[in-house]
Short mmCIF file of C-alpha atoms and ligand atoms in Angstrom, two decimals:
data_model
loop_
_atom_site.label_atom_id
_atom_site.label_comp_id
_atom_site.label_asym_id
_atom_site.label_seq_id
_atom_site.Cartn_x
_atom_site.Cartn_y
_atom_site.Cartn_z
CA UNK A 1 32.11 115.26 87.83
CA UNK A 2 32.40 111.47 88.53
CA UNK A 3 36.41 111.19 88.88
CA UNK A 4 38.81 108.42 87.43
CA UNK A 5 40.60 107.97 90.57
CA UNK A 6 39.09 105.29 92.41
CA UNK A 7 38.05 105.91 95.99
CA UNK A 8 40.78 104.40 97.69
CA UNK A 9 43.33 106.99 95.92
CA UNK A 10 41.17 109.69 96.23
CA UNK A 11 41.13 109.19 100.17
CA UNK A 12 44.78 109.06 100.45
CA UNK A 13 45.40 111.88 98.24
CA UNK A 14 43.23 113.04 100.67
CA UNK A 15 45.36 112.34 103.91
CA UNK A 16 42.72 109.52 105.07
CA UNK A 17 44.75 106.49 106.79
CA UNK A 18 43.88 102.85 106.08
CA UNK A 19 42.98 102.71 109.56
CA UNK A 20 40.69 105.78 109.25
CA UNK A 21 39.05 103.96 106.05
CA UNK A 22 38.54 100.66 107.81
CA UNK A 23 36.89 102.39 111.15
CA UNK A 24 34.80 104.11 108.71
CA UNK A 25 34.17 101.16 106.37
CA UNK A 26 32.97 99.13 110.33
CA UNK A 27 30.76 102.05 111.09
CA UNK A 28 28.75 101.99 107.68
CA UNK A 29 28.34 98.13 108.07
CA UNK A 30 27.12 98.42 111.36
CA UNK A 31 24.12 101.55 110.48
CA UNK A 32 23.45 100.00 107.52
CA UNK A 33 22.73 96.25 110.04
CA UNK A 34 25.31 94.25 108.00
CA UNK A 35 27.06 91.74 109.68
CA UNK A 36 30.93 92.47 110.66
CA UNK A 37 32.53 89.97 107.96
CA UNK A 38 30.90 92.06 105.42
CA UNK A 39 33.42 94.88 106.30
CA UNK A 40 36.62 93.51 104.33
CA UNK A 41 34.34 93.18 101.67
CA UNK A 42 33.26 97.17 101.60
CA UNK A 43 36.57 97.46 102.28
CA UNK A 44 37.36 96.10 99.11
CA UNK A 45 34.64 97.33 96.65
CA UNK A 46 34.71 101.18 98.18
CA UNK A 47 38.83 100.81 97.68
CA UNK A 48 38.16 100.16 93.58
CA UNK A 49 34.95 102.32 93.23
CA UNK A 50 35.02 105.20 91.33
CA UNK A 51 33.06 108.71 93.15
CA UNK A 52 30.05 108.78 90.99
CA UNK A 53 28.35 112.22 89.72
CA UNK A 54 25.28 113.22 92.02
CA UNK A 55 22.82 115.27 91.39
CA UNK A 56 20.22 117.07 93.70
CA UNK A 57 17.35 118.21 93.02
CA UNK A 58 14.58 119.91 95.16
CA UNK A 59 11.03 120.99 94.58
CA UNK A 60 8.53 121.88 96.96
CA UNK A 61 10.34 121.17 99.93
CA UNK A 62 11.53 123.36 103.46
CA UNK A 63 15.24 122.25 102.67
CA UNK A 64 14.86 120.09 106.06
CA UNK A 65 16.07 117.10 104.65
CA UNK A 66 19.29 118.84 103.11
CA UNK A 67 19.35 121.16 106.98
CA UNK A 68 19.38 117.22 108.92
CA UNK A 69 22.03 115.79 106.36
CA UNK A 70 24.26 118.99 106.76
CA UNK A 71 23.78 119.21 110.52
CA UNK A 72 25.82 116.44 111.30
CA UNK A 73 28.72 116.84 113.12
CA UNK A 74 32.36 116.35 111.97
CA UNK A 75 34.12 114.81 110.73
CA UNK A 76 31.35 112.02 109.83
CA UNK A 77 30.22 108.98 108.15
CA UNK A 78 27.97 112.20 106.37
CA UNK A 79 31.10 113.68 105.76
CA UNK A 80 33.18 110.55 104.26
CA UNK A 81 30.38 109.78 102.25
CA UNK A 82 30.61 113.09 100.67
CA UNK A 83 34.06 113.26 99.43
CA UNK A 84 33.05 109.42 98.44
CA UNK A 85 30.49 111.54 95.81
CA UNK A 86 31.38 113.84 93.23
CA UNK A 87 28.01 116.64 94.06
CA UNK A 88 28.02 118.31 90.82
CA UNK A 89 24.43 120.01 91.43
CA UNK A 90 22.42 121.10 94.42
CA UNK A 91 20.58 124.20 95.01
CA UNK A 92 21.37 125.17 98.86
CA UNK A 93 25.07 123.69 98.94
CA UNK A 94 26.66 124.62 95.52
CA UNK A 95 29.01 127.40 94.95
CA UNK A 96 27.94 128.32 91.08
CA UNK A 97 24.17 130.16 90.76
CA UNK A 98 22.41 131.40 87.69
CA UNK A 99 23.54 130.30 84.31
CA UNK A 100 26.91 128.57 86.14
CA UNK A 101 24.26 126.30 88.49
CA UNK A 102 22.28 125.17 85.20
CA UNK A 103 25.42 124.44 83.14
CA UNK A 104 27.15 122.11 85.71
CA UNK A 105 23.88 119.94 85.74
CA UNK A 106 23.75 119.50 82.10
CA UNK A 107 27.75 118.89 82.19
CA UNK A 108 27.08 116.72 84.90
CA UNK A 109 23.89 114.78 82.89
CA UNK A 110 26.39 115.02 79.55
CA UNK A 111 29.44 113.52 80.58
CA UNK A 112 27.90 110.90 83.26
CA UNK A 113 24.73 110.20 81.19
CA UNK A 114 23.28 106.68 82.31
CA UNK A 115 25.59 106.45 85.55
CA UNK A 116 24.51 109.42 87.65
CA UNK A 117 23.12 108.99 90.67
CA UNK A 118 19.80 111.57 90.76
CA UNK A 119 18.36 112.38 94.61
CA UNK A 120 15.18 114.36 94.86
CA UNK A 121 13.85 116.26 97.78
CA UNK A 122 10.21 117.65 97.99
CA UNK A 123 7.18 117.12 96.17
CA UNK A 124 6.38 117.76 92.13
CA UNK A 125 3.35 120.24 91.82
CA UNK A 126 1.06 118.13 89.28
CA UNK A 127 -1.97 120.76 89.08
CA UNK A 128 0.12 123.90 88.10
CA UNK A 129 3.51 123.83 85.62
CA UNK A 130 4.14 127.65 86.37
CA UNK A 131 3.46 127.19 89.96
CA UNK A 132 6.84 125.97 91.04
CA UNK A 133 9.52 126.56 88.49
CA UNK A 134 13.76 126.42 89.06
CA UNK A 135 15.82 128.71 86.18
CA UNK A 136 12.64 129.32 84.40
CA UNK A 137 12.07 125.04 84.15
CA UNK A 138 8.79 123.97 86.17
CA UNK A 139 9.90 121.14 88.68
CA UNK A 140 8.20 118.33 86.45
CA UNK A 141 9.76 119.35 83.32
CA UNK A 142 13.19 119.78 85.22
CA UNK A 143 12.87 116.18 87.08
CA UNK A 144 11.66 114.44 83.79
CA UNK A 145 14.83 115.64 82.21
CA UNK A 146 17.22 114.95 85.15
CA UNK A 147 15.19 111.43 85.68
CA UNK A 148 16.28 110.21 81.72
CA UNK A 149 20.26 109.60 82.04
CA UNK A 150 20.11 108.09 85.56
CA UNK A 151 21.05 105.27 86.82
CA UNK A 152 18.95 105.12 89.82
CA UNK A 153 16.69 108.00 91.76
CA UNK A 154 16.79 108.19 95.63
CA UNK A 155 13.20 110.42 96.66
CA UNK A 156 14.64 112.02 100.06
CA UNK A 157 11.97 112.48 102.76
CA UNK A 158 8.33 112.16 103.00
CA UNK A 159 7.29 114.76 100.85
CA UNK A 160 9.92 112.98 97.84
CA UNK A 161 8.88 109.69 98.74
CA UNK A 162 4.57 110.00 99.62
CA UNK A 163 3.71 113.83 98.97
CA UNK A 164 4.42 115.02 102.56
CA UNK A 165 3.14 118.07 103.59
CA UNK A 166 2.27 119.94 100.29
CA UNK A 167 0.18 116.76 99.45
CA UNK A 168 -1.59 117.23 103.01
CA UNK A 169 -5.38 118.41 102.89
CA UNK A 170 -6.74 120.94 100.36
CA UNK A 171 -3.45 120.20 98.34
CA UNK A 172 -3.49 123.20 96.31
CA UNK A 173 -0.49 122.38 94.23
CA UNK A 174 -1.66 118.53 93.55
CA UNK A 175 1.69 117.59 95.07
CA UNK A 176 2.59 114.17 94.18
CA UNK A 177 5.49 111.80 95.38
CA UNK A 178 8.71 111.20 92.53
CA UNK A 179 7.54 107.66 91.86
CA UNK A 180 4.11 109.11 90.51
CA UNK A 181 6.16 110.63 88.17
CA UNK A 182 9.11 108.48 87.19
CA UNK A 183 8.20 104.69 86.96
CA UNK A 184 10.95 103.48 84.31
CA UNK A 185 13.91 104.06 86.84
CA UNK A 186 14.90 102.24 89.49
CA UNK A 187 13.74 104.35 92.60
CA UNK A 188 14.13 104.03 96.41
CA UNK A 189 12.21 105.90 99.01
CA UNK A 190 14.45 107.59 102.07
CA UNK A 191 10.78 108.49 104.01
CA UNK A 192 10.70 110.95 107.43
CA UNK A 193 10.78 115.03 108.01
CA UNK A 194 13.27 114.91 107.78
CA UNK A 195 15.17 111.18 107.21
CA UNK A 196 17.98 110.63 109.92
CA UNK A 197 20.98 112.02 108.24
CA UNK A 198 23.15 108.44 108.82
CA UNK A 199 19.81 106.72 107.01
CA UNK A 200 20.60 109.33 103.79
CA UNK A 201 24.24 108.56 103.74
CA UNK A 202 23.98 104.37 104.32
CA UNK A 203 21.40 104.68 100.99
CA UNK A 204 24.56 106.22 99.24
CA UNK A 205 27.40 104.24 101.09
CA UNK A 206 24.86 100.86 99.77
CA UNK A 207 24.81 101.72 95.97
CA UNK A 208 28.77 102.66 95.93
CA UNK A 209 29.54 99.32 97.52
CA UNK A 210 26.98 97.33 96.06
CA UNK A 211 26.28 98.88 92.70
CA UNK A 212 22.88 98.35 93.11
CA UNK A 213 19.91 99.68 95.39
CA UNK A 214 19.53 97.82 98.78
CA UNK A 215 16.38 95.57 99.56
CA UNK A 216 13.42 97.17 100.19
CA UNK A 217 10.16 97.43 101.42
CA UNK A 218 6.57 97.46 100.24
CA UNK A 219 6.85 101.23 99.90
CA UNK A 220 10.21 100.93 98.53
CA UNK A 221 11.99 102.17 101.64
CA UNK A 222 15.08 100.17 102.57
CA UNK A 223 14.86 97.17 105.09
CA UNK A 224 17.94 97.77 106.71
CA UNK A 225 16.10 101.05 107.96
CA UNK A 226 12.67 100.71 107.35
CA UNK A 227 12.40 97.21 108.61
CA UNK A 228 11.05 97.54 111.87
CA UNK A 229 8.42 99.75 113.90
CA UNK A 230 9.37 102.44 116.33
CA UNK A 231 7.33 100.74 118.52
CA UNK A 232 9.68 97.43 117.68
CA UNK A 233 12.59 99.13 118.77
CA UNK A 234 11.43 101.37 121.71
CA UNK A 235 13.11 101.47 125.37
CA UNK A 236 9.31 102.50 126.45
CA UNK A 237 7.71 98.93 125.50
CA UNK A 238 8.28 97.15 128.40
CA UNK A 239 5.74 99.80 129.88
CA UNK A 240 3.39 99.67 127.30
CA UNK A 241 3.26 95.37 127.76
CA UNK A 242 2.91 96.30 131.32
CA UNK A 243 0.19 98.56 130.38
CA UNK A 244 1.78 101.54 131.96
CA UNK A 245 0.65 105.04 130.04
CA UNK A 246 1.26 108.17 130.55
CA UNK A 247 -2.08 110.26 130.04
CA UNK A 248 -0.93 114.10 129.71
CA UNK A 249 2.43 115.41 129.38
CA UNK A 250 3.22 116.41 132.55
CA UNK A 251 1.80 113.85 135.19
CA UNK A 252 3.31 111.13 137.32
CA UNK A 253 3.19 108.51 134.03
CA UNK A 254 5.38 110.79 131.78
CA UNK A 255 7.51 111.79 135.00
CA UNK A 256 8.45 107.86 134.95
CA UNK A 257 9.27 107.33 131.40
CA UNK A 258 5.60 105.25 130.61
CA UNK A 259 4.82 104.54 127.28
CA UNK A 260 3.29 107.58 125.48
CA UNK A 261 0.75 105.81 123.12
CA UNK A 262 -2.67 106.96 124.91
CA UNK A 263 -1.09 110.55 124.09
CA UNK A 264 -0.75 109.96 120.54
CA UNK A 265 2.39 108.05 119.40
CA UNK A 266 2.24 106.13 116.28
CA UNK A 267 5.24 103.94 116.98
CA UNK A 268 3.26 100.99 116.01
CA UNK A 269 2.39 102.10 112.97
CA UNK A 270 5.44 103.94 111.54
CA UNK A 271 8.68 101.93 110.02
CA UNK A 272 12.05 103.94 110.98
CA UNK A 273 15.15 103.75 112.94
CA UNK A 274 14.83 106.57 115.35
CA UNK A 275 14.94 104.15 118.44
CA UNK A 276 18.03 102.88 117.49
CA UNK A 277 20.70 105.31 115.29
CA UNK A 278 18.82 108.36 116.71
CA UNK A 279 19.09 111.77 116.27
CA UNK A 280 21.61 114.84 116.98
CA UNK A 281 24.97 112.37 117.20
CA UNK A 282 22.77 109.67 118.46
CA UNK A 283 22.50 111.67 121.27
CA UNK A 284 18.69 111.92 121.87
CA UNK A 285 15.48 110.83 119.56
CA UNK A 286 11.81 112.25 120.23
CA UNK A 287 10.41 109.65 122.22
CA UNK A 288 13.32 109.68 124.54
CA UNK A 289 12.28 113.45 124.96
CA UNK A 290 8.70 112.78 125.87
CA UNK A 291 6.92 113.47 122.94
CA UNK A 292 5.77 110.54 120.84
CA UNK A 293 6.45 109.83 117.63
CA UNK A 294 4.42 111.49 114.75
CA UNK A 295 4.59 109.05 112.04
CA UNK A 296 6.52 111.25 109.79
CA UNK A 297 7.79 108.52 107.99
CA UNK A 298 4.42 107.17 106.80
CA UNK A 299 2.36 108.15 104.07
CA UNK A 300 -0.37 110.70 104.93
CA UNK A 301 1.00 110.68 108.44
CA UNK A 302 0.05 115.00 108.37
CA UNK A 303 -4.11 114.06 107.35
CA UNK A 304 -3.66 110.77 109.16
CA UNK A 305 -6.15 111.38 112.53
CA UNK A 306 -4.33 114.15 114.28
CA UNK A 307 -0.80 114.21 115.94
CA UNK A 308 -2.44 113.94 119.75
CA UNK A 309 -4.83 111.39 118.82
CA UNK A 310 -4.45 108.21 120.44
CA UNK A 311 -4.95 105.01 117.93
CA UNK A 312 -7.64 103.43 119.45
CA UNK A 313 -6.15 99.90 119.84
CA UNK A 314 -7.57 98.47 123.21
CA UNK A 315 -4.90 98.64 125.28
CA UNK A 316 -6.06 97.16 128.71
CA UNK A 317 -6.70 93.89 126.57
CA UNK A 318 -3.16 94.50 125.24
CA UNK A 319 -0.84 94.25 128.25
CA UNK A 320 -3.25 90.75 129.10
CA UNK A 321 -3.01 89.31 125.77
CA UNK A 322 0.75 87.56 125.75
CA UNK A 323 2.72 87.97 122.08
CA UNK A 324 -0.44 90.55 120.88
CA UNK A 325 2.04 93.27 121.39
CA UNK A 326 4.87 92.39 119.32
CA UNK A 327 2.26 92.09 116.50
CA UNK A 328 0.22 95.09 116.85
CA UNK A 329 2.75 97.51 115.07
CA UNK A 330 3.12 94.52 112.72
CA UNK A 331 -0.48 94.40 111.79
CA UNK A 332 -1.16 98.21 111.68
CA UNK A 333 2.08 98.63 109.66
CA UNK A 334 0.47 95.45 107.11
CA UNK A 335 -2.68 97.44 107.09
CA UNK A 336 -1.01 100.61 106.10
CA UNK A 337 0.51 99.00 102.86
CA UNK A 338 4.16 98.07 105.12
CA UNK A 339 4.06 94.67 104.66
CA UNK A 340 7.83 94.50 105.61
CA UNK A 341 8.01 90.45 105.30
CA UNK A 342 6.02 89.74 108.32
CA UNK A 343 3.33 87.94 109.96
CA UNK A 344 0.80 89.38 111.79
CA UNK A 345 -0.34 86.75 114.67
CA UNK A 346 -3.52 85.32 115.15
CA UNK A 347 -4.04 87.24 118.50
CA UNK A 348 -3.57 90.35 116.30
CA UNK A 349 -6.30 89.45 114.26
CA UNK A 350 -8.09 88.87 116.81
CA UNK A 351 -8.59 92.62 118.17
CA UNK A 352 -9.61 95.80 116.65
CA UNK A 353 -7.20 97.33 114.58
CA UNK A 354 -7.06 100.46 113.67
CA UNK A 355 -5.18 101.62 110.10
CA UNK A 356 -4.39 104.86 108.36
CA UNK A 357 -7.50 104.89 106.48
CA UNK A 358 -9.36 104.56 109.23
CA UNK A 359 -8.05 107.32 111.35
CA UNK A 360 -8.22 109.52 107.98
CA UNK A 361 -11.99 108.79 107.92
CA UNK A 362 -13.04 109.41 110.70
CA UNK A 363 -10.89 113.04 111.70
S1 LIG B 401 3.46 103.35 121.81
FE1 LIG B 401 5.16 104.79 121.39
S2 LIG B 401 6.09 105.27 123.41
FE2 LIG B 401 4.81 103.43 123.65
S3 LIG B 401 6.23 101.73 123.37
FE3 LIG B 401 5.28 102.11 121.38
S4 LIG B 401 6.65 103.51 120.34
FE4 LIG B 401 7.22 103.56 122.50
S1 LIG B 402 10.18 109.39 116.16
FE1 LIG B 402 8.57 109.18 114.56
S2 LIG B 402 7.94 111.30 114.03
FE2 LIG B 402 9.87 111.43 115.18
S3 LIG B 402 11.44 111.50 113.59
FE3 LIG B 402 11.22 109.32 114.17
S4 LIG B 402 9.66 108.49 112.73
FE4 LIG B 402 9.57 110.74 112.59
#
């Protein structure tokens, strides 16, 4: 239950030094891109802030999103943020089950009603109210009802935020995103399968701070992460200006690190920040293990034209054609409903490009 200590006593009840709290309060400025005189300020408002109630819900889902956020190692900014939240309900990490499970969500929804923080993972089955149910309550019924005493909802991965894979192609279920579903609450999408756990946990560390949502995106995905292509970010692009690809897995292009996009990559069209918190402790991300990226942050990105399938920009014209590079992933992004506050250049227009619709039509 959301506590009346404030955070700053609850951390040194908890043995956490100032100097622990302000290493911690730099490292959530710096993934979440604010600049470093921001930090006294977190500082200040995560010192008075109270640990809100959280609630999790999930629906049609493979528990990935909940596997990456618990896979961090420790101790964490994951793991901070955590005793920074009170977690009154989630299916895979709470203690209670049964009747006990049920009861400390309506506690939780009782006593916090109108301040709780609600995070969804997994899609809502639209066609079907029997067909996915939790404690005999289908998974609309039980996010409708969750969804009214909220203060905000935060959809967690692409099947949350666009559908994901139950909403892939013959969609038996009629899976549709949370926002489909709730439109009177102030939602924010946390896209990818799964989202990078530090992307999950700078959402959270944002509202605490802030006491709002952060900025967002056309798709309602926040800038801070969502705010620039893969493609953007990725130690491969000097190869693909260069017009350097690598044309199967295994030849003398991928030996050298070329740019992966004539074997499928979507880094120009998908908004995430793989390239630059990455994955596994920052350790590694999938481009920098030879396998382009997928799109999984994107809508659709499962129907969208086939994992291996190269977008057919024209790439020989691309290394040529100075500044068209920078604004490819801008323009497929735009053309994809990512708008993300910038311009696509008049070489873009230019050329052919190819969008999401597009590849969908023609696989
Ligand atoms: S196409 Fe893919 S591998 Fe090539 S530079 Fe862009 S993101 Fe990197
Ligand atoms: S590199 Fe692309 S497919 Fe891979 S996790 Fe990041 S956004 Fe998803």
């Amino acid at each position: 239950m959301a506590e009346a200590r404030t955070l700053g006593e609850s951390l040194r009840h908890q043995g956490v030094s100032r100097r622990g709290f302000l290493k911690f309060c730099a490292a959530t400025a710096s993934v979440m891109a604010l600049p470093p005189s921001m930090v006294p300020v977190m500082a200040a408002a995560l010192e008075k802030a109270r640990r809100p109630s959280l609630i999790w819900l999930s629906f049609q889902e493979c528990t990935g999103c909940t596997e990456s956020l618990t896979r961090s190692h420790a101790p964490t900014l994951e793991d901070l943020i955590f005793d920074f939240i009170s977690l009154d309900y989630h299916h895979t990490l709470q203690a209670a089950s049964g009747d006990a499970a049920e009861a400390a969500r309506e506690k939780a929804m009782h006593e916090n009603f109108g301040s709780y923080l609600l995070v969804v993972d997994g899609s809502l089955p639209n066609e079907n109210n029997g067909y996915s149910t939790i404690a005999g309550i289908s998974n609309l019924e039980m996010l409708k009802q969750t969804a009214e005493g909220a203060a905000a909802v935060i959809a967690v991965g692409t099947c949350a935020a666009f559908g994901g894979l139950p909403h892939a192609a013959p969609n038996p279920t009629n899976a549709v995103p949370v926002s489909e579903i709730i439109t009177d609450k102030p939602l924010i999408n946390v896209s990818g399968c799964p989202p990078i756990p530090a992307v999950i946990s700078g959402v959270l560390a944002h509202y605490l701070i802030f006491g709002q949502l952060p900025e967002l995106d056309a798709l309602n995905r926040p800038l801070a992460f969502y705010g620039q292509s893969i493609h953007d970010r990725c130690y491969r692009r000097s190869f693909y200006d260069k017009g350097l690809f690598a044309e199967t897995f295994d030849d003398e292009g991928a030996k050298k690190g070329w740019c992966l996009y004539r074997l499928g990559c979507k880094g120009p069209m998908t908004y995430n920040a793989c390239a630059t918190i990455k994955w596994n402790q920052g350790l590694s991300w999938p481009i920098e293990s030879g396998h382009g990226c997928l799109g999984c942050s994107e809508p659709n990105f499962w129907d969208a034209g086939g994992f291996y399938r190269a977008l057919s920009i024209p790439t020989a014209d691309i290394a040529k054609t100075a500044g068209y590079a920078a604004a490819t992933g801008v323009a497929l992004g735009a053309a994809a409903g990512v708008m993300n506050r910038r311009k696509t250049s008049a070489a873009a227009e230019k050329h052919e490009i190819v969008t999401v619709d597009d590849l969908e039509k023609s696989s």
